[in-house]
PDB file of C-alpha atoms and ligand atoms in Angstrom:
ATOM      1  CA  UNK A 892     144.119 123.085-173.352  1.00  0.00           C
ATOM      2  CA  UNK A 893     145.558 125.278-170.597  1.00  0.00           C
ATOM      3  CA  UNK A 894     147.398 124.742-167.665  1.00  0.00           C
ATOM      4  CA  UNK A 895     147.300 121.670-165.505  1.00  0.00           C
ATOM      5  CA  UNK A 896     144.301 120.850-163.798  1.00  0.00           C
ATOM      6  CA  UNK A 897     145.277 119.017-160.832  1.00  0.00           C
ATOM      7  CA  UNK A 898     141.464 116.795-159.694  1.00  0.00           C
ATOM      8  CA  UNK A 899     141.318 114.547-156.966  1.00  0.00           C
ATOM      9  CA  UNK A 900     139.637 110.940-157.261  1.00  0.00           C
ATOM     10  CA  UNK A 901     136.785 112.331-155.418  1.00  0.00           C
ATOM     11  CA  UNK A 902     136.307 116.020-157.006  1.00  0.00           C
ATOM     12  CA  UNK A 903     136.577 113.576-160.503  1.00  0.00           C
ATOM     13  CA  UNK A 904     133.739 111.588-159.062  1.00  0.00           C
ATOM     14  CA  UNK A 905     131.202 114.590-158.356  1.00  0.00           C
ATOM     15  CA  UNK A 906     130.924 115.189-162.129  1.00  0.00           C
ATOM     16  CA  UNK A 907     128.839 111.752-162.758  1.00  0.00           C
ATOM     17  CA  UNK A 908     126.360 113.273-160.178  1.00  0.00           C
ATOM     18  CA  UNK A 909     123.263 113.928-162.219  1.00  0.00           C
ATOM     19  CA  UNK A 910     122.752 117.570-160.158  1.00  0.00           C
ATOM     20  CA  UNK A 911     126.255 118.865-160.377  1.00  0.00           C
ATOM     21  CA  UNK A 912     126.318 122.402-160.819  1.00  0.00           C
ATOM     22  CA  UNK A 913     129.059 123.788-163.420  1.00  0.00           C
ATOM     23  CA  UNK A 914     129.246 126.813-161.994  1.00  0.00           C
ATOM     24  CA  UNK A 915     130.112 125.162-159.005  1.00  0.00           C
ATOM     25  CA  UNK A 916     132.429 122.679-159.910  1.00  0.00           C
ATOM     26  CA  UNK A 917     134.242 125.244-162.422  1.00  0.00           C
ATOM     27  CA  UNK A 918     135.106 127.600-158.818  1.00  0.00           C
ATOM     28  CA  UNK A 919     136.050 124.695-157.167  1.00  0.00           C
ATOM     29  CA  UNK A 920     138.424 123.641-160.289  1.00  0.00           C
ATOM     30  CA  UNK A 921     139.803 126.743-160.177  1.00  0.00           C
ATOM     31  CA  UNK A 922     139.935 128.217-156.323  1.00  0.00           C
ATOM     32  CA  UNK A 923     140.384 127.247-153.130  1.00  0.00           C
ATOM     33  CA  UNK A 924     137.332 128.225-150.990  1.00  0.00           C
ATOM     34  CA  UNK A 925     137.878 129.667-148.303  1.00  0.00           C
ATOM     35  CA  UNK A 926     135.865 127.019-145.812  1.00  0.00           C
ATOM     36  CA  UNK A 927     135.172 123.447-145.520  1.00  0.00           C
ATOM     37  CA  UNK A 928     131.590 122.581-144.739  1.00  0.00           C
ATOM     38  CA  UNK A 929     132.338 118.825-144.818  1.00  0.00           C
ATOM     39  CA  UNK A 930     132.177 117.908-140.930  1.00  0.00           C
ATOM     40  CA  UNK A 931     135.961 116.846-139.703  1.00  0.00           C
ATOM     41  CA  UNK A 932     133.904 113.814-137.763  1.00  0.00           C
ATOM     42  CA  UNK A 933     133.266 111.681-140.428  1.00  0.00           C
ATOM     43  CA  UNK A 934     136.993 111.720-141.631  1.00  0.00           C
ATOM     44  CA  UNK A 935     138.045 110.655-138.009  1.00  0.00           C
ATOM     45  CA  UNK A 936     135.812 108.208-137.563  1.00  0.00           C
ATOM     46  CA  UNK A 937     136.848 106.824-141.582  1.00  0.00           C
ATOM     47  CA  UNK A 938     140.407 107.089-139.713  1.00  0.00           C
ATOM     48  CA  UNK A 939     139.300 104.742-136.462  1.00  0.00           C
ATOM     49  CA  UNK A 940     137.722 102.219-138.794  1.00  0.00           C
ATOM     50  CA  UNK A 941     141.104 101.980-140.383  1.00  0.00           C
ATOM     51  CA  UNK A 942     143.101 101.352-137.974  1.00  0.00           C
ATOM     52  CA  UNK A 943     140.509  99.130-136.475  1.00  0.00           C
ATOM     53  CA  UNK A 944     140.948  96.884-139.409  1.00  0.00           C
ATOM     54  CA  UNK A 945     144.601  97.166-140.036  1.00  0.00           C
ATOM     55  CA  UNK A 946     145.104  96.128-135.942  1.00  0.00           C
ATOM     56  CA  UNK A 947     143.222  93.127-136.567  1.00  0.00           C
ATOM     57  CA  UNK A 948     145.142  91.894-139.957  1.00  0.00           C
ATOM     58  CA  UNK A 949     147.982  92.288-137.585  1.00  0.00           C
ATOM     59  CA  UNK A 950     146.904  90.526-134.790  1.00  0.00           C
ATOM     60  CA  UNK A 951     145.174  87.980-136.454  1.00  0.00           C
ATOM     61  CA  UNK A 952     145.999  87.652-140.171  1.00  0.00           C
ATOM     62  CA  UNK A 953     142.688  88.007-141.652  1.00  0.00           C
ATOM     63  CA  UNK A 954     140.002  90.191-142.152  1.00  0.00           C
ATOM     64  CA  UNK A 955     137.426  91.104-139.490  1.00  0.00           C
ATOM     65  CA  UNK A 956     134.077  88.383-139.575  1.00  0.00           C
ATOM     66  CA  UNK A 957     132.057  91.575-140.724  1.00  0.00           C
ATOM     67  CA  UNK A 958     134.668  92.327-144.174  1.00  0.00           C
ATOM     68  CA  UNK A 959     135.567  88.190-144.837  1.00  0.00           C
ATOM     69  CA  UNK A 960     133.355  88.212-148.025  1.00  0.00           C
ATOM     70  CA  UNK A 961     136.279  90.321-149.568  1.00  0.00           C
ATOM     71  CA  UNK A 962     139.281  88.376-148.700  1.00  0.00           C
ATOM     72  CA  UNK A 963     140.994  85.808-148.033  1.00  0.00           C
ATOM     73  CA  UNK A 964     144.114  88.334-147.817  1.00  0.00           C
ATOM     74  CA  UNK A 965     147.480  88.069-147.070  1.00  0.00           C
ATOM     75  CA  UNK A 966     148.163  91.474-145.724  1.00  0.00           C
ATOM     76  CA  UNK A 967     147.415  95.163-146.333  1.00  0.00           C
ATOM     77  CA  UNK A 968     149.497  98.116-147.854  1.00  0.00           C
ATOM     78  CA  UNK A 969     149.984 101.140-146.115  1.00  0.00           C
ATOM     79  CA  UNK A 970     147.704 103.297-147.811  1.00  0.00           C
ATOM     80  CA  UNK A 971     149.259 105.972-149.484  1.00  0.00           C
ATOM     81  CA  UNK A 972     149.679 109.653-148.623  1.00  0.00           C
ATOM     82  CA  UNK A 973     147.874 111.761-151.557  1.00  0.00           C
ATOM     83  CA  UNK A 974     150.954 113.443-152.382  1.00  0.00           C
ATOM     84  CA  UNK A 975     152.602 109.695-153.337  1.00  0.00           C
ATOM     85  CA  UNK A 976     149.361 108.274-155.255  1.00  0.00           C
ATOM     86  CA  UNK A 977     149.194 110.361-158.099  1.00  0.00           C
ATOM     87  CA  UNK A 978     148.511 109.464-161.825  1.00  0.00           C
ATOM     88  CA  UNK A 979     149.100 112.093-164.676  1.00  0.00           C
ATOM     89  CA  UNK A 980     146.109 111.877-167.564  1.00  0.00           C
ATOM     90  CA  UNK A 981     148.099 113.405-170.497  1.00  0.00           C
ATOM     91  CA  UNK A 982     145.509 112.882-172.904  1.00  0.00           C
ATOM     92  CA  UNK A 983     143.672 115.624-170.558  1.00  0.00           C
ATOM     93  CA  UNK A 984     146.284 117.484-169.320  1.00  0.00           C
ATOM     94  CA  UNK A 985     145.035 116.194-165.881  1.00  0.00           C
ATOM     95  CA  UNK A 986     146.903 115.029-162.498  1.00  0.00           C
ATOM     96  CA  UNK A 987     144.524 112.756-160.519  1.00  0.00           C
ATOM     97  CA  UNK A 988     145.412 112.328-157.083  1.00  0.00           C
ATOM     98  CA  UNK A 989     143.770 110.527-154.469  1.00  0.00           C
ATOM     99  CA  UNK A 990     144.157 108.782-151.144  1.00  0.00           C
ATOM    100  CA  UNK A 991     142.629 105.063-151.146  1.00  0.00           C
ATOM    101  CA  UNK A 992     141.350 104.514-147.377  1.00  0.00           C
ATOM    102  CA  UNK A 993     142.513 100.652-147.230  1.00  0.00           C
ATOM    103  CA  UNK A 994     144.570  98.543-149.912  1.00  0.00           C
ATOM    104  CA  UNK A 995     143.931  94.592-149.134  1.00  0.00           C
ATOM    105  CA  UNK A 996     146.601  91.930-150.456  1.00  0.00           C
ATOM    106  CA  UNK A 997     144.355  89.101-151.609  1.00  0.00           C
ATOM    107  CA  UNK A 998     145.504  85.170-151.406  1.00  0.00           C
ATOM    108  CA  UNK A 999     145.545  85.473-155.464  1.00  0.00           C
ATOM    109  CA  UNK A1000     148.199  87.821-155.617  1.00  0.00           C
ATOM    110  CA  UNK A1001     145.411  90.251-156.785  1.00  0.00           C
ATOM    111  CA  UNK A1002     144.540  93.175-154.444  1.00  0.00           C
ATOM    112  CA  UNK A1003     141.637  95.096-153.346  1.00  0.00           C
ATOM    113  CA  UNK A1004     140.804  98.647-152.425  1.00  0.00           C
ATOM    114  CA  UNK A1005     138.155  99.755-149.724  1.00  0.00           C
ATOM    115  CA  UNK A1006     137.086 102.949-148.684  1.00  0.00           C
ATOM    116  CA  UNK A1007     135.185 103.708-145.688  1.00  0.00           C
ATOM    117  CA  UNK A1008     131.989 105.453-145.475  1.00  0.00           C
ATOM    118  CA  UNK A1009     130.497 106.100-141.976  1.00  0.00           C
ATOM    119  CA  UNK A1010     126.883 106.199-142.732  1.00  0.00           C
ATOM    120  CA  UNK A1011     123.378 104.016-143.049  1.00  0.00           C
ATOM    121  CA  UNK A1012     123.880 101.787-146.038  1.00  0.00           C
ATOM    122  CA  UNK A1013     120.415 102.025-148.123  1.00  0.00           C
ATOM    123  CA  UNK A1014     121.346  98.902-150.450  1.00  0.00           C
ATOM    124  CA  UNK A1015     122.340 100.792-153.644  1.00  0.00           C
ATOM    125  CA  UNK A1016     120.173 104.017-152.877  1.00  0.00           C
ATOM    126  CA  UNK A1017     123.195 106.146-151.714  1.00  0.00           C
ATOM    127  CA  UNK A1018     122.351 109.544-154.172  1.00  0.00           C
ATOM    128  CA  UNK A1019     126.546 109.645-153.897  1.00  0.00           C
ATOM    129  CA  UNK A1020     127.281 106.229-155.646  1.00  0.00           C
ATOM    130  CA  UNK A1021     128.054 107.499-158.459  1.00  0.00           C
ATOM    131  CA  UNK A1022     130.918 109.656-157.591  1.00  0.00           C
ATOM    132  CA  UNK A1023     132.008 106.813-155.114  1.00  0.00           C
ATOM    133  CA  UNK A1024     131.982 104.709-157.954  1.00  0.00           C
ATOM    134  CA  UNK A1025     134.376 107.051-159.923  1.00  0.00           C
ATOM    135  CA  UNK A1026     136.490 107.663-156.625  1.00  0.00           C
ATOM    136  CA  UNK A1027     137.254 103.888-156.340  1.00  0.00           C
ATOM    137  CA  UNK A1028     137.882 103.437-160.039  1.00  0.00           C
ATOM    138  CA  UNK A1029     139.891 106.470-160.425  1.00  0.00           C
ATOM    139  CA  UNK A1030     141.771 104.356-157.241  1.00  0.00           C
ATOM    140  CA  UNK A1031     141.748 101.102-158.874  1.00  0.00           C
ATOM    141  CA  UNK A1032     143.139 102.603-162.019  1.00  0.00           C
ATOM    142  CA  UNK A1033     146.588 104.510-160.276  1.00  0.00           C
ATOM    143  CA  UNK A1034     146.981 101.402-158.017  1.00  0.00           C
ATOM    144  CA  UNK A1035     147.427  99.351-161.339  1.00  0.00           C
ATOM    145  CA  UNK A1036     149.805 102.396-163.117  1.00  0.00           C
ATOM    146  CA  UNK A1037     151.494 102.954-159.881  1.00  0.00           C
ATOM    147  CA  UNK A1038     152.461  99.102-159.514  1.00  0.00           C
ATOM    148  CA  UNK A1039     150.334  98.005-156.535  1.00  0.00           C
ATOM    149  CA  UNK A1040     149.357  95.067-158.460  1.00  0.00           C
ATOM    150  CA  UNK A1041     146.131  93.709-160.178  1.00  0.00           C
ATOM    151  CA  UNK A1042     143.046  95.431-159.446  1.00  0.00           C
ATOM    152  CA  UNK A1043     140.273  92.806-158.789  1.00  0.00           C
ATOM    153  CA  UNK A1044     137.806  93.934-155.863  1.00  0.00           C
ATOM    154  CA  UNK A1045     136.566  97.642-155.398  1.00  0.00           C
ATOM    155  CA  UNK A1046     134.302  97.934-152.119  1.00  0.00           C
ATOM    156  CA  UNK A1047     132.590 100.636-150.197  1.00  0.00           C
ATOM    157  CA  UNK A1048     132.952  99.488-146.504  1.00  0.00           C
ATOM    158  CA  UNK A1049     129.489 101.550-144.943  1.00  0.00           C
ATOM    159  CA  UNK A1050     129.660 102.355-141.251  1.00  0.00           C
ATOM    160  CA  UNK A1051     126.567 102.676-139.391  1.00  0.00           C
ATOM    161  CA  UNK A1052     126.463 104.118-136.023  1.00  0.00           C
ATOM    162  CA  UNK A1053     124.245 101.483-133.820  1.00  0.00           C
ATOM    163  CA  UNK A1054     122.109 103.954-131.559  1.00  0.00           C
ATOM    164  CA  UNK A1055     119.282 101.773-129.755  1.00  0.00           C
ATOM    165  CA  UNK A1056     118.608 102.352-126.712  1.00  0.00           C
ATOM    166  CA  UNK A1057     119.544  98.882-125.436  1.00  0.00           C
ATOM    167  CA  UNK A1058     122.640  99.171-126.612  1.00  0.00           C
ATOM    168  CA  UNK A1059     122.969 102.748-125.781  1.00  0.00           C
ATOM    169  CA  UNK A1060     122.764 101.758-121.582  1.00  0.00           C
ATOM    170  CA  UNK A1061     125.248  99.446-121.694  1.00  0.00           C
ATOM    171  CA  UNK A1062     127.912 101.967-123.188  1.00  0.00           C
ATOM    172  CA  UNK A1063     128.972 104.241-120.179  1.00  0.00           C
ATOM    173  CA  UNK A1064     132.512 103.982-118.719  1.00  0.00           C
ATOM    174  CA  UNK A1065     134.290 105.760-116.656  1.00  0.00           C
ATOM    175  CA  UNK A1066     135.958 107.732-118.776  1.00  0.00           C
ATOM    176  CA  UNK A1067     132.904 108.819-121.143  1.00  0.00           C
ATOM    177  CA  UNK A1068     130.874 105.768-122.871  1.00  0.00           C
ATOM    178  CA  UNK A1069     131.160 104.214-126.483  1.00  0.00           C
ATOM    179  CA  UNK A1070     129.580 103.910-129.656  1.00  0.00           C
ATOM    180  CA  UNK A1071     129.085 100.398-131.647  1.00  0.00           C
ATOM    181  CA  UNK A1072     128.852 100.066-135.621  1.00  0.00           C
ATOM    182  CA  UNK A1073     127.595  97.991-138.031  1.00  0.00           C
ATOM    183  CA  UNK A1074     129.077  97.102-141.233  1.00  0.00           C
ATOM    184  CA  UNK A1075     127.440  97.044-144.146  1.00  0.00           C
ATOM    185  CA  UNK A1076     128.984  96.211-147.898  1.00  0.00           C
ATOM    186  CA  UNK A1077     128.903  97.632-150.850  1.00  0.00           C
ATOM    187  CA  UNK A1078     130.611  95.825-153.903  1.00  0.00           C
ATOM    188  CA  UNK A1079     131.965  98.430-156.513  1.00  0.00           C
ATOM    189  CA  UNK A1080     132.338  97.427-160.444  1.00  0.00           C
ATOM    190  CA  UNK A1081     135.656  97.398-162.070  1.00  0.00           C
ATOM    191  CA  UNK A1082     134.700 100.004-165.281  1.00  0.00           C
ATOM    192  CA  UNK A1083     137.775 101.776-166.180  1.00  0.00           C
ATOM    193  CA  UNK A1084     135.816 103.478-169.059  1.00  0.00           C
ATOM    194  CA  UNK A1085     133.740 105.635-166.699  1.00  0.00           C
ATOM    195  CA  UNK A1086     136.689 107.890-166.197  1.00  0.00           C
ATOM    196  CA  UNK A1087     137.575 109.489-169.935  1.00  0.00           C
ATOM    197  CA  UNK A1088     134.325 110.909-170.064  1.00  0.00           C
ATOM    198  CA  UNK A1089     134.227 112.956-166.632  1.00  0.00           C
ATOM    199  CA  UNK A1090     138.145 113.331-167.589  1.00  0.00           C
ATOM    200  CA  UNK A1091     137.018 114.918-170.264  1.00  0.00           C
ATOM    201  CA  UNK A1092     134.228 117.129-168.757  1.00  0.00           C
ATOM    202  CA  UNK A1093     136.277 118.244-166.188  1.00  0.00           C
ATOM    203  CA  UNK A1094     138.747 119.476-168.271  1.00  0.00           C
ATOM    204  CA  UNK A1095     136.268 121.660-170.873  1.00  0.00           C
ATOM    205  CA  UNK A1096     135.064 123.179-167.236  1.00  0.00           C
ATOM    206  CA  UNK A1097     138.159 123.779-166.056  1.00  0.00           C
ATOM    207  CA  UNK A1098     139.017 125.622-169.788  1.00  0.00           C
ATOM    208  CA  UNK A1099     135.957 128.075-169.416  1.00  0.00           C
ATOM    209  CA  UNK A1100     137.432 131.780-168.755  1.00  0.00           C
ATOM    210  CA  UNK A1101     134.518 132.704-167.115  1.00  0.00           C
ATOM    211  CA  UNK A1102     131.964 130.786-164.913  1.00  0.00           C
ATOM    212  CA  UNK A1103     129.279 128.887-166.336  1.00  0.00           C
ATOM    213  CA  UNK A1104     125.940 129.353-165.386  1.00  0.00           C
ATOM    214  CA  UNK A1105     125.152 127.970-162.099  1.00  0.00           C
ATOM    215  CA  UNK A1106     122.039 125.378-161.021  1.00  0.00           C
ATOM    216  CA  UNK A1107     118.645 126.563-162.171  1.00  0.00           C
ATOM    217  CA  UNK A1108     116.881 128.283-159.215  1.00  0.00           C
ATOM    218  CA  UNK A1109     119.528 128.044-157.295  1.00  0.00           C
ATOM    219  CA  UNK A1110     118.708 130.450-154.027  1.00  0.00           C
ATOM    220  CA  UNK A1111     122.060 131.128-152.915  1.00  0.00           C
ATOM    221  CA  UNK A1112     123.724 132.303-156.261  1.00  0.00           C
ATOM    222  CA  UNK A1113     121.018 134.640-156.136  1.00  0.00           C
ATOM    223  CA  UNK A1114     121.808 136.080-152.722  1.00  0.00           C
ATOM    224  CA  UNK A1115     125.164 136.133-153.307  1.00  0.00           C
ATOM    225  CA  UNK A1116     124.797 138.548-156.816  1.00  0.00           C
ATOM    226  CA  UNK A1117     122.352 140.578-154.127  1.00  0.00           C
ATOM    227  CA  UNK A1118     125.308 140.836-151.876  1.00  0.00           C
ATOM    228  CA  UNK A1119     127.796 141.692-154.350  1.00  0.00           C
ATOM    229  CA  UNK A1120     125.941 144.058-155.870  1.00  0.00           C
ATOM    230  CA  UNK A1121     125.140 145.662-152.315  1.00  0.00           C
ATOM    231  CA  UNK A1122     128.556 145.874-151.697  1.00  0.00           C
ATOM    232  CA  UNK A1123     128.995 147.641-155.220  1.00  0.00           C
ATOM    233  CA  UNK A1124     126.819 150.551-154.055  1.00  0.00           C
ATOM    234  CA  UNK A1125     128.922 150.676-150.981  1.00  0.00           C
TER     235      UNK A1125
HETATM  236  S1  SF4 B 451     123.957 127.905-158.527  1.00  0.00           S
HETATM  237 FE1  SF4 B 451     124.069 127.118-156.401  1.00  0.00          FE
HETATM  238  S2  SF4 B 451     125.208 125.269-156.574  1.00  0.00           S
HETATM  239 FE2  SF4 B 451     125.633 126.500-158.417  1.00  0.00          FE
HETATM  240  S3  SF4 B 451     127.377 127.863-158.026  1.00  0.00           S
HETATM  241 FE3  SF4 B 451     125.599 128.930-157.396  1.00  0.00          FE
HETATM  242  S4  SF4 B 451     125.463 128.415-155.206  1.00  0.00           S
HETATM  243 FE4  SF4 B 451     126.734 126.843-156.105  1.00  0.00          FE
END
């Protein structure tokens, strides 16, 4: 074992996804690259659907009609700033870090943890559940180290944008119009022992000296070796 390999909840997650490539998951283990093609959009709107919630716990004391199936609650906790929820694996020589979107103080004493996802829910046929599923776990377990209390309730709170037409015409203010969304549910297992595994995949990746072979077929490895190798006769 090498040097630490700091993983976040979600990069953890991406290795129980049947088509990850290990060529590109050992670059990403080891280098930062230099863009983001993940659209800044979603994150906002994951952001607005936050503090959505968290004003109505406020104002009212309980969860919104549309979450109620995962309460009742007391409260909420501030979620955490990744550089405060952080768990060190040091069976793995791993730091897992992570930033839980919403932390809900049940009745029990108990708490849950939700994260947003704005997007269609497909009952169960999201090809990303399974690294969600790590993401919340990997959550569920620093929550409990990190004493935020008893782990019982893991969600995926799904965020469809409503776009009929119907509702479309009645949207326009004065100051630009508005967009509705419909909530959707997704309840998350509580399976601690999904983690060593991918803990322990991660970390043979992240040991490789040289990059694995990347996906079979894969079109744009093969341009970039063309590219590389055009710059070579340069
Ligand atoms: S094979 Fe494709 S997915 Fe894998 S490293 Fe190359 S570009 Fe990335």
């Amino acid at each position: 074992m090498s040097d630490r390999l700091r993983i976040s909840a979600k990069n953890l997650g991406e290795f129980a996804l049947p088509d990850l490539c290990p060529r590109c998951a050992w670059i990403k283990l080891r280098y930062r690259l230099p863009y983001q093609i993940f659209p800044g959009i979603f994150s906002s709107i994951d952001s607005y659907t936050k503090k959505v919630v968290h004003g109505w716990i406020d104002r009212h004391g309980t969860l919104p009609a549309w979450l109620a199936e995962l309460g009742p609650i007391d409260g909420y906790i501030d979620p955490p700033h990744h550089s405060q929820f952080q768990l060190e694996i040091p069976e793995y020589g791993i730091l897992l870090t992570g930033a839980p979107d919403g932390i809900l103080r049940l009745s029990d004493g108990a708490v849950a943890i939700i994260d947003y996802k704005t997007a269609r829910y497909t009952e169960g046929q999201d090809r990303l559940l399974p690294m969600y599923e790590v993401q919340l776990n990997s959550y569920a377990l620093m929550a409990e180290r990190l004493d935020y209390g008893r782990v019982t309730k893991l969600a995926l709170v799904y965020a469809e944008p409503v776009t009929d037409r119907a509702v479309a015409e009645g949207a326009v203010s004065a100051e630009g119009f508005a967009m509705g969304f419909s909530v959707s549910i997704h309840p998350v297992g509580i399976d601690p022992g999904i983690l060593d595994p991918l803990f322990q995949r991660a970390r043979e990746l992240y040991d490789l000296p040289h990059p694995p072979s990347g996906r079979e077929g894969c079109e744009d490895c093969r341009r970039l070796d063309s590219l590389i190798a055009g710059f070579g006769d340069g």
